Short mmCIF file of C-alpha atoms in Angstrom, two decimals:
data_model
loop_
_atom_site.label_atom_id
_atom_site.label_comp_id
_atom_site.label_asym_id
_atom_site.label_seq_id
_atom_site.Cartn_x
_atom_site.Cartn_y
_atom_site.Cartn_z
CA UNK T 1 -73.27 -48.63 68.78
CA UNK T 2 -70.78 -51.36 68.00
CA UNK T 3 -73.12 -52.60 65.33
CA UNK T 4 -73.31 -49.11 63.85
CA UNK T 5 -69.54 -48.95 63.71
CA UNK T 6 -69.49 -52.21 61.83
CA UNK T 7 -72.02 -50.89 59.34
CA UNK T 8 -70.03 -47.71 58.76
CA UNK T 9 -67.03 -49.66 57.43
CA UNK T 10 -67.50 -49.89 53.65
CA UNK T 11 -68.15 -53.35 52.31
CA UNK T 12 -65.15 -53.33 50.00
CA UNK T 13 -62.92 -52.49 52.94
CA UNK T 14 -64.08 -55.35 55.14
CA UNK T 15 -64.28 -58.01 52.53
CA UNK T 16 -62.25 -58.97 49.54
CA UNK T 17 -58.99 -59.68 51.31
CA UNK T 18 -57.41 -62.77 49.88
CA UNK T 19 -55.14 -64.64 52.24
CA UNK T 20 -52.99 -67.46 51.03
CA UNK T 21 -49.77 -68.69 52.49
CA UNK T 22 -48.06 -70.98 50.05
CA UNK T 23 -45.27 -73.36 51.01
CA UNK T 24 -43.73 -74.97 47.95
CA UNK T 25 -41.27 -77.88 48.07
CA UNK T 26 -39.61 -76.51 51.17
CA UNK T 27 -36.44 -78.18 52.37
CA UNK T 28 -34.03 -77.40 55.16
CA UNK T 29 -30.90 -79.43 55.44
CA UNK T 30 -28.33 -79.13 58.19
CA UNK T 31 -24.96 -80.86 57.82
CA UNK T 32 -26.08 -84.45 58.24
CA UNK T 33 -29.77 -84.01 58.88
CA UNK T 34 -32.75 -83.06 56.78
CA UNK T 35 -34.96 -81.16 59.22
CA UNK T 36 -37.68 -80.35 56.68
CA UNK T 37 -38.05 -82.48 53.58
CA UNK T 38 -39.82 -81.14 50.46
CA UNK T 39 -42.94 -79.93 52.22
CA UNK T 40 -45.76 -78.32 50.24
CA UNK T 41 -49.07 -76.97 51.49
CA UNK T 42 -51.31 -73.93 51.37
CA UNK T 43 -52.92 -72.16 54.27
CA UNK T 44 -55.99 -69.97 54.14
CA UNK T 45 -58.05 -68.17 56.77
CA UNK T 46 -58.56 -70.34 59.81
CA UNK T 47 -56.65 -72.19 62.49
CA UNK T 48 -54.21 -74.83 61.30
CA UNK T 49 -52.79 -77.20 63.85
CA UNK T 50 -49.29 -78.47 63.25
CA UNK T 51 -48.93 -81.71 65.14
CA UNK T 52 -45.82 -83.75 65.55
CA UNK T 53 -43.56 -85.31 68.11
CA UNK T 54 -40.49 -83.44 69.39
CA UNK T 55 -37.86 -83.30 66.64
CA UNK T 56 -40.37 -83.71 63.82
CA UNK T 57 -39.28 -80.39 62.25
CA UNK T 58 -42.15 -78.18 63.42
CA UNK T 59 -39.98 -75.36 64.79
CA UNK T 60 -37.68 -75.35 61.75
CA UNK T 61 -40.72 -75.12 59.47
CA UNK T 62 -42.20 -72.28 61.51
CA UNK T 63 -38.94 -70.33 61.54
CA UNK T 64 -38.77 -70.56 57.77
CA UNK T 65 -42.38 -69.43 57.45
CA UNK T 66 -41.47 -66.41 59.59
CA UNK T 67 -38.56 -65.58 57.30
CA UNK T 68 -35.95 -65.80 60.05
CA UNK T 69 -34.39 -69.01 58.80
CA UNK T 70 -33.34 -69.39 55.20
CA UNK T 71 -34.53 -72.61 53.51
CA UNK T 72 -32.07 -74.83 51.66
CA UNK T 73 -34.54 -74.93 48.78
CA UNK T 74 -38.17 -74.18 48.07
CA UNK T 75 -40.36 -71.10 48.35
CA UNK T 76 -42.71 -69.56 50.85
CA UNK T 77 -44.98 -66.73 49.75
CA UNK T 78 -47.93 -64.92 51.22
CA UNK T 79 -50.20 -63.55 48.50
CA UNK T 80 -47.18 -63.64 46.17
CA UNK T 81 -44.99 -61.75 48.68
CA UNK T 82 -41.79 -63.65 49.61
CA UNK T 83 -41.47 -64.09 53.37
CA UNK T 84 -38.07 -62.39 53.39
CA UNK T 85 -39.65 -59.00 52.61
CA UNK T 86 -40.50 -56.22 55.05
CA UNK T 87 -44.05 -56.14 53.67
CA UNK T 88 -44.56 -59.68 54.90
CA UNK T 89 -43.10 -59.01 58.34
CA UNK T 90 -45.53 -56.11 58.58
CA UNK T 91 -48.46 -58.55 58.71
CA UNK T 92 -46.71 -61.30 60.64
CA UNK T 93 -47.17 -62.24 64.28
CA UNK T 94 -44.81 -64.80 65.78
CA UNK T 95 -44.47 -66.46 69.14
CA UNK T 96 -41.38 -68.67 69.35
CA UNK T 97 -41.13 -71.67 71.60
CA UNK T 98 -38.65 -69.93 73.89
CA UNK T 99 -38.19 -66.23 74.19
CA UNK T 100 -36.53 -63.84 76.59
CA UNK T 101 -36.98 -60.23 77.64
CA UNK T 102 -34.75 -57.36 78.63
CA UNK T 103 -34.44 -57.37 82.42
CA UNK T 104 -35.44 -53.73 82.84
CA UNK T 105 -38.74 -54.19 80.96
CA UNK T 106 -42.16 -54.18 82.56
CA UNK T 107 -45.00 -55.98 80.78
CA UNK T 108 -46.14 -52.69 79.30
CA UNK T 109 -42.58 -51.77 78.19
CA UNK T 110 -42.24 -55.14 76.50
CA UNK T 111 -45.34 -54.57 74.38
CA UNK T 112 -44.45 -50.93 73.66
CA UNK T 113 -41.02 -52.05 72.49
CA UNK T 114 -42.43 -54.55 70.03
CA UNK T 115 -45.02 -52.04 68.88
CA UNK T 116 -42.12 -49.73 67.98
CA UNK T 117 -40.27 -52.52 66.17
CA UNK T 118 -43.41 -53.30 64.24
CA UNK T 119 -43.71 -49.73 63.06
CA UNK T 120 -46.64 -48.47 65.16
CA UNK T 121 -46.69 -44.81 66.08
CA UNK T 122 -46.34 -44.06 69.79
CA UNK T 123 -50.01 -43.16 70.11
CA UNK T 124 -51.23 -46.24 68.28
CA UNK T 125 -48.80 -48.35 70.29
CA UNK T 126 -50.18 -47.06 73.61
CA UNK T 127 -53.77 -47.81 72.63
CA UNK T 128 -52.94 -51.25 71.24
CA UNK T 129 -50.80 -52.14 74.26
CA UNK T 130 -53.62 -51.38 76.67
CA UNK T 131 -56.10 -53.32 74.49
CA UNK T 132 -53.86 -56.38 74.49
CA UNK T 133 -52.96 -56.21 78.17
CA UNK T 134 -56.69 -56.32 78.85
CA UNK T 135 -57.20 -59.14 76.37
CA UNK T 136 -54.58 -61.38 77.97
CA UNK T 137 -55.51 -60.39 81.53
CA UNK T 138 -52.29 -58.60 82.43
CA UNK T 139 -53.58 -55.04 82.90
CA UNK T 140 -53.22 -55.25 86.68
CA UNK T 141 -49.56 -56.27 86.52
CA UNK T 142 -48.57 -54.27 83.43
CA UNK T 143 -46.24 -52.00 85.40
CA UNK T 144 -44.40 -54.89 87.08
CA UNK T 145 -41.11 -56.20 85.73
CA UNK T 146 -41.45 -59.19 83.41
CA UNK T 147 -38.92 -61.07 85.55
CA UNK T 148 -41.50 -61.18 88.36
CA UNK T 149 -44.10 -62.84 86.10
CA UNK T 150 -44.99 -66.53 86.33
CA UNK T 151 -44.42 -68.81 83.32
CA UNK T 152 -48.08 -68.55 82.29
CA UNK T 153 -48.04 -64.76 82.53
CA UNK T 154 -44.90 -64.58 80.38
CA UNK T 155 -46.53 -66.82 77.82
CA UNK T 156 -49.63 -64.60 77.74
CA UNK T 157 -47.37 -61.59 77.28
CA UNK T 158 -45.69 -63.39 74.38
CA UNK T 159 -49.09 -64.03 72.80
CA UNK T 160 -49.99 -60.34 73.22
CA UNK T 161 -46.69 -59.39 71.56
CA UNK T 162 -47.53 -61.60 68.58
CA UNK T 163 -50.87 -59.81 68.16
CA UNK T 164 -49.65 -56.24 68.50
CA UNK T 165 -49.58 -55.39 64.78
CA UNK T 166 -52.95 -57.06 64.04
CA UNK T 167 -51.26 -59.82 62.05
CA UNK T 168 -52.83 -61.55 59.08
CA UNK T 169 -50.47 -64.48 59.57
CA UNK T 170 -50.04 -65.66 63.14
CA UNK T 171 -47.41 -68.31 63.82
CA UNK T 172 -47.38 -69.80 67.30
CA UNK T 173 -44.83 -72.37 68.34
CA UNK T 174 -46.01 -74.39 71.34
CA UNK T 175 -48.10 -71.47 72.62
CA UNK T 176 -49.82 -73.35 75.42
CA UNK T 177 -46.60 -74.34 77.16
CA UNK T 178 -46.74 -73.05 80.72
CA UNK T 179 -50.43 -72.16 80.64
CA UNK T 180 -52.69 -73.60 83.33
CA UNK T 181 -55.91 -75.40 82.24
CA UNK T 182 -58.06 -72.28 82.65
CA UNK T 183 -55.64 -70.15 80.65
CA UNK T 184 -55.45 -72.87 78.01
CA UNK T 185 -59.21 -72.82 77.50
CA UNK T 186 -59.16 -69.02 77.26
CA UNK T 187 -56.32 -69.22 74.78
CA UNK T 188 -58.18 -71.70 72.56
CA UNK T 189 -61.20 -69.40 72.46
CA UNK T 190 -58.97 -66.48 71.54
CA UNK T 191 -57.32 -68.44 68.72
CA UNK T 192 -60.70 -69.57 67.44
CA UNK T 193 -61.80 -65.93 67.29
CA UNK T 194 -58.58 -64.73 65.63
CA UNK T 195 -58.70 -67.62 63.16
CA UNK T 196 -61.99 -66.34 61.74
CA UNK T 197 -60.19 -63.51 59.94
CA UNK T 198 -56.57 -64.62 59.86
CA UNK T 199 -54.22 -67.43 59.08
CA UNK T 200 -53.22 -69.04 62.36
CA UNK T 201 -50.61 -71.79 62.38
CA UNK T 202 -50.25 -73.36 65.78
CA UNK T 203 -47.71 -76.04 66.56
CA UNK T 204 -48.12 -78.39 69.45
CA UNK T 205 -47.51 -81.93 70.53
CA UNK T 206 -50.64 -81.87 72.66
CA UNK T 207 -53.62 -83.10 70.63
CA UNK T 208 -56.26 -81.49 72.83
CA UNK T 209 -54.81 -78.03 72.14
CA UNK T 210 -56.06 -78.11 68.59
CA UNK T 211 -58.61 -80.89 68.51
CA UNK T 212 -61.62 -78.62 68.76
CA UNK T 213 -60.40 -75.42 67.15
CA UNK T 214 -58.27 -76.41 64.13
CA UNK T 215 -59.93 -76.08 60.73
CA UNK T 216 -57.02 -77.92 59.22
CA UNK T 217 -54.43 -80.28 60.60
CA UNK T 218 -50.89 -80.94 59.41
CA UNK T 219 -49.16 -83.98 60.83
CA UNK T 220 -45.38 -83.94 60.70
CA UNK T 221 -42.98 -86.79 61.17
CA UNK T 222 -39.23 -86.86 60.41
CA UNK T 223 -39.37 -83.58 58.50
CA UNK T 224 -42.28 -84.54 56.28
CA UNK T 225 -45.98 -83.78 56.33
CA UNK T 226 -47.49 -87.23 56.48
CA UNK T 227 -51.11 -86.15 56.63
CA UNK T 228 -52.96 -82.92 55.99
CA UNK T 229 -56.58 -82.03 55.74
CA UNK T 230 -59.66 -80.58 57.38
CA UNK T 231 -60.71 -82.00 60.69
CA UNK T 232 -64.18 -81.87 62.15
CA UNK T 233 -65.80 -83.33 65.25
CA UNK T 234 -67.78 -85.76 63.11
CA UNK T 235 -64.47 -87.33 62.10
CA UNK T 236 -64.05 -88.48 65.69
CA UNK T 237 -61.15 -88.03 68.03
CA UNK T 238 -58.01 -86.58 66.48
CA UNK T 239 -55.86 -88.44 68.97
CA UNK T 240 -57.47 -91.76 68.05
CA UNK T 241 -56.92 -90.93 64.40
CA UNK T 242 -53.29 -90.18 65.05
CA UNK T 243 -52.73 -93.41 66.92
CA UNK T 244 -54.56 -95.36 64.21
CA UNK T 245 -52.58 -93.82 61.38
CA UNK T 246 -49.13 -93.87 62.89
CA UNK T 247 -49.16 -96.60 65.49
CA UNK T 248 -48.75 -96.43 69.22
CA UNK T 249 -45.02 -95.86 69.08
CA UNK T 250 -45.10 -92.35 67.57
CA UNK T 251 -46.27 -90.81 69.73
CA UNK T 252 -44.70 -88.77 72.16
CA UNK T 253 -47.89 -86.83 71.76
CA UNK T 254 -50.25 -86.66 74.69
CA UNK T 255 -53.90 -85.92 75.04
CA UNK T 256 -53.24 -83.31 77.64
CA UNK T 257 -50.10 -82.22 79.39
CA UNK O 1 -60.51 -26.46 73.86
CA UNK O 2 -59.67 -29.09 71.27
CA UNK O 3 -58.83 -31.60 73.99
CA UNK O 4 -62.18 -30.98 75.72
CA UNK O 5 -63.95 -31.41 72.42
CA UNK O 6 -62.13 -34.68 71.77
CA UNK O 7 -62.98 -35.97 75.24
CA UNK O 8 -66.66 -35.17 74.71
CA UNK O 9 -66.71 -37.07 71.44
CA UNK O 10 -64.96 -39.99 73.14
CA UNK O 11 -67.52 -40.01 75.94
CA UNK O 12 -70.43 -39.78 73.54
CA UNK O 13 -69.34 -42.77 71.46
CA UNK O 14 -68.71 -46.38 72.46
CA UNK O 15 -65.45 -48.11 71.64
CA UNK O 16 -65.45 -49.32 68.04
CA UNK O 17 -66.25 -52.96 67.37
CA UNK O 18 -62.85 -54.71 67.62
CA UNK O 19 -63.49 -56.98 64.62
CA UNK O 20 -64.50 -54.10 62.39
CA UNK O 21 -61.57 -52.02 63.66
CA UNK O 22 -59.19 -54.88 62.86
CA UNK O 23 -60.64 -55.33 59.38
CA UNK O 24 -60.53 -51.58 58.74
CA UNK O 25 -56.88 -51.19 59.80
CA UNK O 26 -55.83 -54.29 57.90
CA UNK O 27 -57.50 -53.24 54.69
CA UNK O 28 -55.95 -49.79 54.75
CA UNK O 29 -52.58 -51.37 55.43
CA UNK O 30 -53.08 -53.39 52.25
CA UNK O 31 -54.04 -50.30 50.31
CA UNK O 32 -50.61 -48.91 51.10
CA UNK O 33 -51.45 -46.53 53.93
CA UNK O 34 -48.91 -48.28 56.12
CA UNK O 35 -45.61 -46.72 55.11
CA UNK O 36 -42.27 -48.47 54.94
CA UNK O 37 -39.93 -47.74 57.83
CA UNK O 38 -37.34 -45.13 56.91
CA UNK O 39 -33.86 -44.98 58.39
CA UNK O 40 -34.96 -42.22 60.75
CA UNK O 41 -37.86 -44.34 62.04
CA UNK O 42 -35.49 -47.24 62.55
CA UNK O 43 -33.09 -45.08 64.57
CA UNK O 44 -35.92 -43.56 66.60
CA UNK O 45 -37.31 -47.00 67.45
CA UNK O 46 -34.05 -48.01 69.13
CA UNK O 47 -32.60 -44.75 70.48
CA UNK O 48 -34.99 -44.65 73.41
CA UNK O 49 -34.23 -48.22 74.38
CA UNK O 50 -30.46 -47.92 74.67
CA UNK O 51 -29.62 -48.30 78.33
CA UNK O 52 -28.67 -45.25 80.38
CA UNK O 53 -25.42 -46.92 81.46
CA UNK O 54 -24.10 -46.56 77.88
CA UNK O 55 -24.66 -42.80 77.95
CA UNK O 56 -23.49 -42.43 81.57
CA UNK O 57 -20.15 -44.08 80.85
CA UNK O 58 -19.65 -41.79 77.84
CA UNK O 59 -20.61 -38.77 79.91
CA UNK O 60 -18.21 -39.83 82.64
CA UNK O 61 -15.33 -39.74 80.11
CA UNK O 62 -16.23 -36.15 79.33
CA UNK O 63 -16.56 -35.22 83.00
CA UNK O 64 -13.23 -36.87 83.74
CA UNK O 65 -11.57 -34.77 81.04
CA UNK O 66 -13.15 -31.54 82.33
CA UNK O 67 -12.22 -32.23 85.96
CA UNK O 68 -8.66 -33.24 85.12
CA UNK O 69 -8.31 -30.20 82.86
CA UNK O 70 -9.40 -27.87 85.66
CA UNK O 71 -7.08 -29.62 88.10
CA UNK O 72 -4.24 -29.23 85.61
CA UNK O 73 -3.39 -32.91 85.95
CA UNK O 74 -0.39 -34.29 84.08
CA UNK O 75 -2.13 -37.64 83.78
CA UNK O 76 -5.29 -36.27 82.17
CA UNK O 77 -4.86 -37.87 78.77
CA UNK O 78 -3.82 -41.24 80.22
CA UNK O 79 -6.81 -41.25 82.61
CA UNK O 80 -9.24 -40.54 79.78
CA UNK O 81 -7.51 -43.00 77.41
CA UNK O 82 -7.71 -45.71 80.07
CA UNK O 83 -11.45 -45.05 80.43
CA UNK O 84 -12.15 -45.30 76.69
CA UNK O 85 -12.00 -49.15 76.51
CA UNK O 86 -14.94 -49.24 78.96
CA UNK O 87 -16.88 -46.80 76.78
CA UNK O 88 -16.52 -49.13 73.78
CA UNK O 89 -16.85 -52.37 75.80
CA UNK O 90 -20.24 -51.34 77.19
CA UNK O 91 -21.29 -50.24 73.69
CA UNK O 92 -20.48 -53.69 72.30
CA UNK O 93 -22.47 -55.37 75.10
CA UNK O 94 -25.40 -53.09 74.29
CA UNK O 95 -25.19 -53.86 70.57
CA UNK O 96 -25.27 -57.60 71.16
CA UNK O 97 -27.81 -57.64 73.97
CA UNK O 98 -30.53 -59.33 71.90
CA UNK O 99 -28.48 -62.54 71.91
CA UNK O 100 -27.70 -62.22 75.60
CA UNK O 101 -31.36 -61.98 76.57
CA UNK O 102 -32.72 -64.46 73.97
CA UNK O 103 -34.61 -61.74 72.11
CA UNK O 104 -33.10 -62.40 68.68
CA UNK O 105 -35.84 -64.64 67.39
CA UNK O 106 -38.66 -62.34 68.49
CA UNK O 107 -36.91 -59.26 67.11
CA UNK O 108 -36.09 -61.00 63.83
CA UNK O 109 -39.78 -61.47 63.07
CA UNK O 110 -40.61 -57.77 63.40
CA UNK O 111 -40.92 -55.26 60.59
CA UNK O 112 -37.57 -53.78 61.58
CA UNK O 113 -35.77 -57.18 61.64
CA UNK O 114 -32.70 -57.97 63.70
CA UNK O 115 -30.41 -56.37 61.11
CA UNK O 116 -32.35 -53.13 61.33
CA UNK O 117 -32.13 -53.22 65.11
CA UNK O 118 -28.39 -53.82 65.01
CA UNK O 119 -27.96 -51.05 62.44
CA UNK O 120 -29.92 -48.62 64.62
CA UNK O 121 -27.95 -49.47 67.76
CA UNK O 122 -24.57 -49.13 66.02
CA UNK O 123 -25.51 -45.83 64.38
CA UNK O 124 -27.00 -44.31 67.57
CA UNK O 125 -24.13 -45.31 69.85
CA UNK O 126 -21.47 -44.78 67.17
CA UNK O 127 -22.63 -41.23 66.42
CA UNK O 128 -22.54 -40.26 70.10
CA UNK O 129 -19.09 -41.81 70.49
CA UNK O 130 -17.67 -40.01 67.45
CA UNK O 131 -18.94 -36.73 68.93
CA UNK O 132 -17.47 -37.71 72.29
CA UNK O 133 -14.04 -38.47 70.81
CA UNK O 134 -14.04 -35.18 68.88
CA UNK O 135 -15.04 -33.23 72.00
CA UNK O 136 -12.39 -34.93 74.11
CA UNK O 137 -9.75 -34.26 71.46
CA UNK O 138 -10.60 -30.57 71.21
CA UNK O 139 -10.83 -30.28 74.98
CA UNK O 140 -7.51 -31.93 75.78
CA UNK O 141 -5.30 -31.24 72.75
CA UNK O 142 -3.77 -27.97 73.96
CA UNK O 143 -3.00 -28.94 77.52
CA UNK O 144 -1.81 -32.43 76.59
CA UNK O 145 1.03 -30.95 74.56
CA UNK O 146 0.62 -33.62 71.87
CA UNK O 147 -1.43 -31.64 69.38
CA UNK O 148 -4.86 -32.53 67.96
CA UNK O 149 -3.94 -35.54 65.83
CA UNK O 150 -1.85 -37.30 68.44
CA UNK O 151 -4.38 -36.59 71.22
CA UNK O 152 -7.12 -37.98 68.98
CA UNK O 153 -5.04 -41.10 68.29
CA UNK O 154 -4.30 -41.60 71.99
CA UNK O 155 -8.01 -41.57 72.81
CA UNK O 156 -9.15 -43.52 69.78
CA UNK O 157 -6.65 -46.41 69.84
CA UNK O 158 -7.72 -47.92 73.21
CA UNK O 159 -11.38 -47.36 72.26
CA UNK O 160 -10.99 -49.19 68.95
CA UNK O 161 -8.76 -51.94 70.33
CA UNK O 162 -11.26 -52.86 73.02
CA UNK O 163 -14.16 -52.60 70.55
CA UNK O 164 -12.56 -54.82 67.87
CA UNK O 165 -11.54 -57.57 70.30
CA UNK O 166 -14.91 -57.42 72.12
CA UNK O 167 -16.88 -57.75 68.87
CA UNK O 168 -14.78 -60.74 67.86
CA UNK O 169 -15.39 -62.29 71.29
CA UNK O 170 -19.12 -61.56 71.21
CA UNK O 171 -19.53 -63.64 68.08
CA UNK O 172 -18.31 -66.74 69.87
CA UNK O 173 -20.80 -68.89 71.80
CA UNK O 174 -18.87 -68.29 75.04
CA UNK O 175 -18.78 -64.53 74.52
CA UNK O 176 -22.50 -64.41 73.75
CA UNK O 177 -23.33 -66.09 77.03
CA UNK O 178 -20.89 -64.16 79.22
CA UNK O 179 -21.06 -60.40 79.44
CA UNK O 180 -17.92 -60.26 81.57
CA UNK O 181 -15.78 -61.16 78.53
CA UNK O 182 -16.15 -57.59 77.19
CA UNK O 183 -15.41 -56.18 80.64
CA UNK O 184 -12.24 -58.29 80.93
CA UNK O 185 -11.12 -57.07 77.50
CA UNK O 186 -11.75 -53.48 78.59
CA UNK O 187 -9.82 -53.97 81.84
CA UNK O 188 -6.91 -55.51 79.94
CA UNK O 189 -6.84 -52.66 77.40
CA UNK O 190 -7.01 -50.08 80.17
CA UNK O 191 -4.12 -51.86 81.86
CA UNK O 192 -2.05 -51.56 78.66
CA UNK O 193 -2.76 -47.83 78.57
CA UNK O 194 -1.74 -47.42 82.21
CA UNK O 195 1.49 -49.33 81.48
CA UNK O 196 2.40 -46.57 79.02
CA UNK O 197 2.01 -43.96 81.74
CA UNK O 198 5.14 -41.82 82.04
CA UNK O 199 6.77 -43.17 78.88
CA UNK O 200 6.54 -39.89 77.01
CA UNK O 201 9.27 -41.00 74.64
CA UNK O 202 6.87 -43.35 72.89
CA UNK O 203 4.67 -40.40 71.94
CA UNK O 204 7.53 -38.24 70.70
CA UNK O 205 7.48 -36.65 67.25
CA UNK O 206 9.47 -39.46 65.62
CA UNK O 207 7.05 -42.20 66.63
CA UNK O 208 3.80 -40.48 65.77
CA UNK O 209 3.42 -42.02 62.34
CA UNK O 210 3.36 -45.43 64.02
CA UNK O 211 0.46 -44.36 66.25
CA UNK O 212 -1.40 -42.84 63.33
CA UNK O 213 -0.90 -46.03 61.36
CA UNK O 214 -2.11 -48.11 64.32
CA UNK O 215 -5.22 -45.92 64.59
CA UNK O 216 -5.93 -46.31 60.88
CA UNK O 217 -5.48 -50.07 61.01
CA UNK O 218 -7.76 -50.37 64.02
CA UNK O 219 -10.35 -48.21 62.30
CA UNK O 220 -10.23 -50.53 59.29
CA UNK O 221 -10.50 -53.53 61.63
CA UNK O 222 -13.51 -51.92 63.34
CA UNK O 223 -15.26 -51.47 59.97
CA UNK O 224 -14.45 -55.07 59.11
CA UNK O 225 -15.86 -56.28 62.45
CA UNK O 226 -19.08 -54.31 61.97
CA UNK O 227 -19.43 -55.84 58.49
CA UNK O 228 -18.81 -59.32 59.88
CA UNK O 229 -21.41 -58.72 62.59
CA UNK O 230 -24.01 -57.74 59.98
CA UNK O 231 -23.14 -60.79 57.91
CA UNK O 232 -23.47 -63.10 60.92
CA UNK O 233 -26.92 -61.69 61.61
CA UNK O 234 -27.99 -62.03 57.99
CA UNK O 235 -27.42 -65.77 58.14
CA UNK O 236 -29.02 -66.06 61.56
CA UNK O 237 -30.12 -69.56 62.36
CA UNK O 238 -28.52 -71.24 59.37
#
């Protein structure tokens, strides 16, 4: 039946979607510090891992890509749409490094709220909320207040929130923080699946988070991208590569946290 | 009948393939089937999420006026005027609650954006409060003996004073972290109102222009504060 449903969708509807996120000479300067320094790259369908030590400029870059932080100079466009436009936010999913919740919200309320902010009708929001609660394994506790959730559960809720509008561009800042090893494996599989049809940019300082799922890797240091390219298992260990390229001192990065 | 028919169809068919469903929805979104959010949608998206306490405090002001009116209390207008700073103080807390609960970044990345959310909250709460002030004025004007304009000014001034100072405070880092700042401002404003209790001379015919002028100035300050709040959100994170 599922196969039939797939066949019923016209070919031109399924295919033919171009996806290109273009970052062009992007700079962000605070008073005395250049957080992001003339970065340029393009992202297409697939998972891109953004690796870098703490303070490398990953979060600043991600905020600018989400359109919530204005760059000092440079452009970011998605299929020619500037990231400051509503049209872009319509296809954007974002999970920040730290996020809060309104104290009166249950897990279900949290997702319904973001569904409303992302322009879903009430009916569509209900269906999508239940789908996502199931996907992240929170259906059983959906009616409980978010404040009673563990760190891992909150993080899974945050991931569900980022997926609620079926984003074409998914930006995740340190998404595996607080997840236990089992949840981390499940998360990687989910990202791998989502990355097949979307642009996924995932920042981390843990090499193993992206080692096996990233189609492309961006390495950031002191606000600059110092290496970018495709990574495959035949290239060897990404962590070894990192240590070889940048020396042992860089390297607040860990194989696993 | 239609519901039963729908249920039968649902039972007869499996859930659609999630990948195909995703692709289908996404493509139609690209073809323009996903409409832009209109002002009404923006207001609707927030109206249901404004906390009950905001409405309860407004309702209490109305109840207070009705009860005092029935009791024929001499202090009716002062009681209601002293309550108004709390009505606006709670409204300011509600408007800025994204910052308080670290939701700003998440909300900024939605279709509505943080400016849209702020706009919706201010319009929803502001509209109800304008209606509230008008109702209170009409309700109390005759028995207060001050006439419509002066009664309106006596209710509006403490409301606006507390609102303007609270908004200014909420934009500071300390104010953002501490909800009680708005409450303290409301208590202080209410205290000022109570201090005027019994000093009818101040509200006499000859002084009214001063109160009207004060109300106008505070209204202008309120508009300026709202504008400043929008501007501060626009440059969020800079």
